[in-house]
XYZ file of C-alpha atoms in Angstrom:
606
model
C 90.955 148.826 147.315
C 89.769 147.222 150.518
C 92.038 144.217 151.297
C 88.965 142.004 151.772
C 88.111 142.371 148.085
C 91.715 141.509 147.151
C 91.548 138.355 149.264
C 88.327 137.328 147.537
C 89.044 138.228 143.920
C 92.782 137.468 143.628
C 92.149 133.710 143.129
C 89.442 134.463 140.558
C 91.884 136.707 138.702
C 94.495 133.949 138.859
C 92.048 131.437 137.374
C 91.227 133.843 134.545
C 94.885 134.682 133.810
C 95.900 131.008 133.749
C 93.006 130.042 131.492
C 93.399 132.920 129.021
C 97.105 133.799 129.087
C 99.583 131.470 130.806
C 98.186 128.029 130.047
C 101.157 127.150 127.816
C 103.691 128.045 130.542
C 103.083 125.534 133.329
C 105.375 126.881 136.045
C 104.153 130.423 135.412
C 100.587 129.185 135.882
C 101.571 127.574 139.181
C 103.287 130.794 140.256
C 100.198 132.902 139.481
C 97.922 130.536 141.401
C 100.229 130.266 144.421
C 100.873 134.012 144.479
C 97.144 134.738 144.582
C 96.433 132.570 147.610
C 99.650 133.596 149.399
C 98.581 137.226 148.927
C 95.249 136.301 150.481
C 97.011 134.647 153.423
C 99.253 137.662 154.077
C 96.292 140.042 153.902
C 94.240 137.743 156.161
C 97.019 137.801 158.753
C 97.057 141.594 158.466
C 93.313 141.763 159.078
C 93.653 139.359 162.003
C 96.271 141.606 163.626
C 93.880 144.574 163.427
C 91.526 143.138 166.055
C 89.115 145.754 167.370
C 89.428 147.837 164.192
C 87.574 145.597 161.760
C 85.155 147.213 159.373
C 83.219 145.362 156.724
C 83.670 146.979 153.293
C 80.846 149.038 151.901
C 78.457 146.657 150.117
C 77.842 147.054 146.398
C 74.288 147.500 145.168
C 73.791 144.533 142.913
C 70.085 144.321 141.993
C 67.231 146.769 142.560
C 63.835 145.188 141.989
C 60.321 146.571 141.821
C 59.087 147.848 145.150
C 62.508 149.097 146.228
C 63.822 145.644 147.121
C 67.643 145.687 146.955
C 70.091 142.767 146.786
C 73.619 143.705 147.799
C 77.032 142.124 147.216
C 78.926 142.557 150.438
C 81.419 141.029 152.847
C 81.230 140.260 156.537
C 84.393 140.800 158.567
C 84.044 139.434 162.093
C 85.752 136.869 164.302
C 84.104 133.919 162.581
C 84.983 134.985 159.033
C 88.525 136.114 159.925
C 89.298 132.729 161.519
C 87.977 130.968 158.438
C 89.983 133.252 156.123
C 93.147 132.207 157.949
C 92.240 128.523 157.658
C 91.324 128.616 153.960
C 94.253 130.745 152.793
C 96.837 129.271 155.201
C 96.111 125.590 154.647
C 95.273 126.285 151.002
C 98.694 127.925 150.463
C 100.471 124.816 151.753
C 98.396 122.610 149.442
C 99.071 124.868 146.442
C 102.837 124.745 146.990
C 102.768 120.976 147.560
C 100.859 120.571 144.273
C 103.814 121.929 142.294
C 105.801 118.824 143.161
C 102.941 116.329 143.172
C 101.474 117.358 139.795
C 104.790 117.898 138.022
C 104.684 116.265 134.602
C 100.889 116.108 134.424
C 99.691 117.266 130.971
C 96.868 119.312 132.505
C 99.154 121.106 134.987
C 97.909 124.632 134.154
C 94.265 123.540 134.045
C 94.709 122.013 137.500
C 95.939 125.266 139.014
C 93.190 127.264 137.289
C 90.566 124.969 138.838
C 92.338 125.128 142.211
C 92.165 128.934 142.164
C 88.499 128.868 141.163
C 87.812 126.485 144.048
C 89.582 128.830 146.483
C 87.610 131.833 145.202
C 84.333 129.962 145.644
C 85.106 128.986 149.249
C 86.274 132.482 150.154
C 82.983 133.783 148.732
C 81.057 131.564 151.166
C 83.218 132.756 154.062
C 82.691 136.460 153.331
C 79.042 136.458 152.182
C 76.711 138.739 154.113
C 73.378 137.432 152.818
C 71.708 134.188 151.794
C 71.522 134.978 148.057
C 75.249 135.602 147.889
C 76.189 132.559 149.967
C 73.968 130.321 147.817
C 75.648 131.518 144.607
C 79.104 130.738 145.995
C 77.704 127.508 147.433
C 76.909 126.389 143.898
C 80.279 127.605 142.603
C 81.961 125.347 145.161
C 79.895 122.479 143.740
C 81.014 123.270 140.189
C 84.656 123.605 141.272
C 84.566 120.283 143.102
C 83.092 118.629 139.993
C 85.984 119.935 137.894
C 88.648 118.799 140.376
C 87.214 115.438 141.454
C 86.816 114.559 137.783
C 90.136 116.191 136.859
C 91.396 112.969 135.266
C 88.175 112.724 133.271
C 89.660 110.176 130.863
C 89.310 107.656 133.698
C 85.700 106.419 133.886
C 85.899 106.133 137.672
C 86.973 109.773 138.038
C 84.291 111.019 135.658
C 81.640 109.036 137.546
C 82.901 110.314 140.913
C 82.663 113.921 139.729
C 79.100 113.420 138.528
C 78.157 111.621 141.726
C 79.428 114.466 143.912
C 77.645 117.042 141.774
C 74.288 115.251 141.717
C 74.219 114.225 145.386
C 74.956 117.805 146.409
C 72.118 119.088 144.231
C 69.694 117.168 146.467
C 70.903 118.960 149.572
C 71.112 122.282 147.769
C 67.479 122.004 146.642
C 66.389 121.691 150.275
C 68.601 124.635 151.207
C 67.069 126.760 148.444
C 63.550 125.968 149.674
C 64.595 126.941 153.207
C 66.023 130.258 152.002
C 62.849 131.095 150.069
C 60.627 130.145 153.008
C 62.759 132.286 155.302
C 62.372 135.247 152.964
C 58.595 134.896 152.873
C 58.557 134.957 156.691
C 61.266 137.533 157.389
C 61.279 139.648 154.215
C 65.077 139.824 153.981
C 68.134 137.769 153.081
C 70.618 139.873 155.061
C 72.523 138.238 157.925
C 72.614 141.625 159.667
C 68.823 142.063 159.622
C 67.647 138.476 160.128
C 68.507 138.007 163.851
C 65.991 140.709 164.819
C 63.226 139.205 162.690
C 63.665 135.533 163.590
C 61.849 135.997 166.906
C 58.621 136.813 165.048
C 58.655 133.540 163.067
C 56.423 130.750 164.515
C 58.386 127.951 166.168
C 57.149 125.243 163.774
C 57.981 127.311 160.711
C 61.396 128.218 162.097
C 62.143 124.538 162.724
C 61.183 123.698 159.151
C 63.326 126.530 157.775
C 66.317 125.396 159.856
C 65.890 121.767 158.781
C 65.693 122.726 155.100
C 68.776 124.936 155.294
C 70.528 122.126 157.159
C 69.965 119.977 154.047
C 72.636 122.071 152.323
C 75.116 121.229 155.075
C 74.142 117.542 154.894
C 75.199 117.570 151.241
C 78.338 119.709 151.418
C 79.607 118.272 154.706
C 78.669 114.723 153.618
C 76.359 113.709 156.441
C 74.031 110.698 156.416
C 72.268 110.021 154.065
C 74.080 112.252 151.518
C 77.572 111.098 152.534
C 78.111 108.698 149.641
C 79.916 111.151 147.356
C 82.874 111.939 149.626
C 84.743 108.581 149.598
C 84.472 108.458 145.794
C 85.948 111.973 145.624
C 89.307 110.242 146.219
C 89.464 109.763 142.431
C 90.785 113.308 142.133
C 94.467 114.217 142.684
C 95.549 113.827 146.317
C 96.122 117.581 146.886
C 92.512 118.104 145.787
C 91.431 115.566 148.392
C 93.406 117.523 150.982
C 91.762 120.800 149.960
C 88.238 119.353 149.884
C 88.606 117.513 153.188
C 90.503 120.153 155.126
C 89.847 123.747 154.145
C 87.082 124.097 151.587
C 84.088 122.059 150.507
C 83.270 119.877 153.490
C 84.085 122.714 155.899
C 81.530 124.899 154.116
C 78.546 123.108 155.654
C 79.817 123.431 159.227
C 80.800 127.075 158.698
C 77.406 127.899 157.200
C 75.578 126.414 160.198
C 77.754 128.459 162.555
C 77.139 131.592 160.493
C 73.350 131.161 160.681
C 73.295 129.966 164.296
C 70.671 132.665 165.006
C 68.245 130.478 163.018
C 69.153 127.128 164.523
C 69.638 127.824 168.220
C 66.025 128.908 168.927
C 64.628 125.645 167.477
C 64.858 122.585 169.735
C 63.578 120.377 166.914
C 66.305 121.517 164.543
C 69.004 121.154 167.203
C 67.957 117.590 167.990
C 67.917 116.656 164.297
C 71.350 118.191 163.677
C 72.932 116.613 166.760
C 71.767 113.094 165.953
C 72.604 113.300 162.254
C 76.133 114.310 163.269
C 76.434 111.600 165.913
C 75.177 108.826 163.620
C 77.513 109.973 160.830
C 80.519 110.047 163.166
C 79.978 106.505 164.419
C 78.916 104.998 161.086
C 81.920 106.381 159.186
C 84.326 105.182 161.888
C 82.970 101.632 161.677
C 83.421 101.635 157.901
C 86.986 102.968 158.153
C 88.193 99.933 160.125
C 87.680 97.732 157.023
C 89.283 99.937 154.362
C 92.638 99.127 152.750
C 93.037 102.172 150.485
C 95.065 104.758 152.440
C 93.064 107.663 150.993
C 89.711 106.035 151.708
C 90.700 105.462 155.320
C 91.307 109.201 155.563
C 88.089 109.946 153.678
C 85.974 108.053 156.188
C 87.858 109.707 159.036
C 86.804 113.053 157.533
C 83.182 111.914 157.509
C 83.521 110.923 161.138
C 85.159 114.172 162.262
C 82.594 116.224 160.376
C 79.991 114.272 162.314
C 81.625 115.494 165.538
C 81.397 119.103 164.328
C 77.762 118.817 163.244
C 76.899 117.095 166.525
C 78.525 119.976 168.391
C 76.373 122.500 166.526
C 73.282 120.485 167.442
C 74.367 120.598 171.089
C 74.578 124.437 170.825
C 78.381 124.247 170.743
C 79.159 126.698 167.945
C 82.600 127.567 169.321
C 83.722 123.926 169.875
C 82.552 123.084 166.338
C 84.678 125.866 164.826
C 87.584 124.944 167.102
C 87.560 121.372 165.820
C 87.064 122.551 162.241
C 90.236 124.634 162.571
C 92.462 121.958 164.099
C 91.006 119.322 161.768
C 92.029 121.458 158.793
C 95.633 121.297 159.990
C 96.005 117.584 160.651
C 93.688 116.353 157.892
C 95.539 118.375 155.245
C 98.764 116.974 156.715
C 97.479 113.389 156.540
C 96.287 113.660 152.962
C 99.486 115.319 151.798
C 101.454 112.655 153.704
C 99.424 109.959 151.981
C 100.108 111.723 148.679
C 103.830 111.639 149.435
C 103.625 107.876 149.971
C 101.549 107.361 146.825
C 103.978 109.522 144.842
C 106.950 107.503 146.109
C 105.294 104.147 145.363
C 104.200 105.106 141.832
C 100.506 105.570 142.699
C 100.122 102.519 144.915
C 97.375 103.165 147.511
C 96.813 99.738 149.112
C 98.325 99.739 152.615
C 98.881 95.960 152.374
C 101.410 96.593 149.574
C 103.440 98.943 151.751
C 105.389 98.291 154.938
C 108.689 99.431 156.416
C 108.419 102.869 154.806
C 109.605 104.755 157.887
C 113.166 103.906 156.897
C 112.843 105.219 153.344
C 110.657 108.272 154.062
C 111.548 109.641 157.500
C 110.074 113.144 157.043
C 106.837 111.799 155.618
C 106.638 109.189 158.371
C 107.192 111.592 161.279
C 104.747 114.178 159.948
C 102.140 111.520 159.111
C 102.497 110.085 162.618
C 101.949 113.547 164.110
C 98.790 113.932 162.017
C 97.597 110.480 163.088
C 98.087 111.238 166.773
C 96.398 114.632 166.420
C 93.414 113.089 164.659
C 93.110 110.461 167.377
C 93.078 113.154 170.057
C 96.369 112.357 171.793
C 97.621 114.933 174.306
C 99.148 117.510 173.841
C 98.393 117.735 170.116
C 95.702 120.015 168.711
C 93.060 117.344 168.177
C 93.025 116.499 171.888
C 91.840 119.968 172.878
C 89.232 120.476 170.159
C 87.731 116.982 170.218
C 87.551 116.944 173.999
C 85.611 120.201 173.990
C 82.935 118.446 171.937
C 82.959 115.282 174.037
C 82.696 117.204 177.305
C 79.860 119.265 175.854
C 78.076 116.021 174.933
C 78.685 114.685 178.445
C 76.911 117.746 179.793
C 74.037 117.896 177.279
C 73.308 114.357 176.044
C 74.732 111.181 177.584
C 73.761 108.983 174.618
C 75.687 111.195 172.197
C 78.616 111.261 174.621
C 78.784 107.453 174.449
C 78.604 107.654 170.646
C 81.456 110.173 170.674
C 83.673 108.098 172.963
C 83.169 104.898 170.940
C 83.952 106.876 167.778
C 87.126 108.247 169.388
C 88.279 104.711 170.235
C 87.591 103.518 166.676
C 89.413 106.556 165.265
C 92.594 105.708 167.158
C 92.197 102.044 166.176
C 91.783 102.475 162.393
C 94.407 105.220 162.143
C 96.801 103.052 164.170
C 96.010 100.136 161.850
C 96.826 102.213 158.767
C 99.998 103.612 160.264
C 101.348 100.282 161.531
C 100.628 98.430 158.280
C 101.967 101.160 155.965
C 105.088 102.273 157.829
C 106.162 99.402 160.102
C 106.906 95.712 159.681
C 108.749 94.257 156.740
C 108.141 95.458 153.172
C 105.208 93.537 151.691
C 105.981 94.584 148.114
C 109.751 94.409 147.684
C 109.725 96.096 144.251
C 107.716 99.082 145.513
C 109.869 99.335 148.628
C 113.136 99.345 146.671
C 111.902 102.254 144.524
C 110.469 104.253 147.453
C 112.193 107.537 148.287
C 111.543 110.696 150.241
C 109.588 113.387 148.416
C 111.284 116.614 147.259
C 111.459 119.722 149.438
C 108.548 121.389 147.669
C 106.372 118.561 149.050
C 107.989 117.952 152.448
C 108.143 121.631 153.473
C 104.316 121.959 153.526
C 104.208 118.720 155.547
C 106.487 120.205 158.195
C 104.494 123.452 158.271
C 101.198 121.602 158.752
C 102.772 119.263 161.331
C 103.770 122.269 163.440
C 100.223 123.623 163.252
C 98.871 120.175 164.148
C 100.989 120.199 167.291
C 100.400 123.741 168.555
C 96.997 124.534 167.006
C 95.078 123.754 170.207
C 97.482 125.104 172.818
C 96.023 127.612 175.217
C 92.569 127.118 173.650
C 93.387 130.266 171.693
C 90.812 129.608 168.979
C 87.850 129.371 171.407
C 89.052 132.486 173.228
C 89.403 134.316 169.911
C 85.877 133.360 168.815
C 84.358 134.022 172.221
C 86.643 136.425 174.092
C 84.067 136.949 176.813
C 82.414 133.972 178.391
C 84.493 131.066 177.083
C 85.384 128.845 179.960
C 87.208 125.652 178.985
C 87.813 124.628 182.599
C 86.992 120.952 183.049
C 87.596 118.577 185.872
C 90.976 116.858 185.606
C 89.518 113.358 185.934
C 87.362 113.826 182.842
C 90.354 114.847 180.774
C 92.349 111.909 182.121
C 89.601 109.444 181.134
C 89.510 110.889 177.635
C 93.276 110.404 177.415
C 92.771 106.672 177.891
C 90.437 106.299 174.898
C 92.989 106.917 172.074
C 95.640 105.033 174.048
C 93.357 101.986 174.136
C 92.610 102.299 170.401
C 96.298 102.475 169.457
C 97.115 99.641 171.828
C 94.599 97.308 170.206
C 95.820 98.301 166.716
C 99.454 97.677 167.681
C 98.624 94.293 169.174
C 96.735 93.161 166.051
C 98.647 94.825 163.216
C 102.144 95.445 164.536
C 103.615 92.798 162.231
C 100.562 91.634 160.342
C 100.580 90.230 156.821
C 97.853 90.829 154.196
C 96.273 87.504 155.150
C 96.262 88.394 158.839
C 92.891 90.019 159.416
C 91.644 88.443 162.648
C 89.034 91.164 163.066
C 87.447 90.069 159.802
C 87.046 86.535 161.084
C 85.735 87.773 164.433
C 83.096 90.035 162.892
C 81.986 87.555 160.249
C 79.078 88.858 158.185
C 79.197 92.213 159.946
C 82.626 92.776 158.366
C 81.040 92.374 154.910
C 78.365 94.915 155.821
C 80.997 97.404 156.959
C 83.293 96.716 154.013
C 80.365 97.380 151.665
C 79.573 100.656 153.483
C 76.201 99.463 154.795
C 75.144 98.979 151.148
C 74.115 102.631 150.747
C 75.382 102.722 147.165
C 73.554 99.513 146.280
C 70.299 100.818 147.774
C 70.589 104.110 145.898
C 71.397 102.281 142.671
C 68.322 100.063 143.152
C 66.161 103.149 143.710
C 67.504 104.791 140.551
C 67.022 101.691 138.432
C 63.649 100.600 139.772
C 61.764 103.445 141.426
C 63.048 106.193 139.179
C 62.854 103.843 136.197
C 59.228 102.956 136.991
C 58.307 106.641 137.338
C 60.018 107.426 134.035
C 58.181 104.557 132.294
C 54.861 105.731 133.744
C 55.492 109.265 132.541
C 56.397 107.942 129.102
C 53.117 105.978 128.889
C 51.127 108.979 130.089
C 52.809 111.159 127.500
C 52.183 108.675 124.679
C 48.595 107.637 125.455
C 47.069 110.441 127.476
C 48.741 113.540 126.141
C 49.570 112.656 122.560
C 46.354 110.778 121.708
C 43.722 112.195 124.044
C 45.254 115.446 125.220
C 47.801 117.240 123.123
C 47.346 114.762 120.286
C 43.548 115.216 120.306
C 43.828 118.982 120.365
C 46.367 118.800 117.575
C 43.899 116.737 115.499
C 41.062 119.227 116.034
C 43.345 122.109 115.183
C 44.518 120.340 112.032
C 40.938 119.643 110.888
C 39.980 123.267 111.480
C 42.981 124.376 109.482
C 42.063 122.114 106.583
C 38.496 123.450 106.606
C 39.630 127.060 106.592
C 42.073 126.262 103.810
C 39.138 125.360 101.552
C 37.880 128.920 101.850
C 41.240 130.364 100.803
C 41.083 129.510 97.088
C 42.532 132.713 95.642
C 39.544 132.955 93.227
C 37.979 136.482 93.210
C 34.611 135.175 91.925
C 34.452 132.672 94.778
C 35.188 135.421 97.315
C 32.431 137.583 95.729
C 29.988 134.673 95.910
C 30.771 134.059 99.618
C 30.446 137.798 100.273
C 27.031 137.860 98.558
C 25.802 134.827 100.509
C 26.932 136.385 103.746
C 25.294 139.704 102.953
C 22.020 137.946 102.055
C 22.034 136.071 105.357
C 22.568 139.298 107.292
C 19.727 141.120 105.441
C 17.384 138.161 105.952
C 18.194 138.105 109.685
C 17.547 141.851 110.040
C 14.245 141.788 108.115
C 12.884 138.692 109.827
C 13.795 139.976 113.289
């Protein structure tokens, strides 16, 4: 069997085996799930080492429709998909192993690993798809998997609501994506990624822009861009390893990867590029401003994910496909590290997530602290960690292409260093703010700290030598920038951390001088610009008014005048005909005679 099919279907097989066979044996279920993704990682490394000899497996004929139209099930093996295979299986393997320690004792342990394997299968399907029909099917499977994992603790109302919210919000984006795919097919006559680049040139510019914008709707949902970003912070209701998987290697990365995969559609349309760039820029800045007010350690990281995804989407809109994938790769390393580090803290403090109830933890949890600090510095873009190289590629591209977006990116970078410094200083430094929690804090077991160390190493070296850009674009990638530009970008995170240290180095829960300085603006940021409240008002009032109007139309127009009126006429006709069906032979003979007489009279008279 081709190793690509093993990489794809091993997690699906693991999910099936756990669900049907090993559910009673928890550690065996964990072993099956971890073995499946580790197999995928080993095979992905093997494929990576065979550069220059890649061959996509022979596609399977899936559906043959009238007129000879064929839909295939295939896999694309190229530089883009191989890089993503390494990210999904490598980071995913660390998260799977970490989950053994984090989820130990949970009654749904086997169910968790079955859902985790299904999630991995769904994301790998998106990575390997070679046509729009196939990628859309796996796109929806990712949505289902995320629903199951975000709402994993479904007995909690908040978790159940978060799962539904993620599922429904993504359906909005997916509907737009589906319309774009259908419109593309009517114009190009194919769904195949191999055939589409040649046919795109024949599509009118306005139509191509509309197609690109509609397909972009799918990325707006999956990668949580404005205005469909509201589901991602609430996704924190799921287990922390799930948050790490969603934010680092699977769901939110799917939108960015999809845009890079279909770049042949987007790049020719200036309208689509402008839309994508500004949606990404606005999301990056907006999420960063919200993050500075958050006190939940996981929500701080959630809004940082929104912000970094905004960078990636902005890069795509600025025609920077390679920088977007570069930042996606390094972000997977340090964001998985940060979430797993946060999970280690939460695990040690018996599920406490408020940073203002922490403090002084660096003494009790040295491995978690050092690795979390590395992730924080990488996220902020501090040299020489991986985030510095990938984020700077995007910022320097913006400096070249769009000065306004460059300013947005620099301000966002400053805020990123500030709010991550704030979280780190409050949680790990100063005196313990909750003495009981501090006394019971302890370092996590090896099964949890080993993945932290692995991801910390990747977060340090992941950007060295700009290997990822050179791998994606071996000919023509030139990351040679003037030294003074790089030096200026070094000052931005340093300034952000400096401000955070000055304000929060030894701050108490009551010490929030920024809140007093911002006044009402702080309330706006703390309430996330009231997006949830606006959407709730729309659902209750606009949707409610439409539903009431439809109900009145159904009752008065359809039931009484329309369907109801027709039903009345039909009933009367039925009653009339029933009078003729008496079952009396003499009556039938009489009616027959009358009818015959009428016919004879008509013939004679005529």
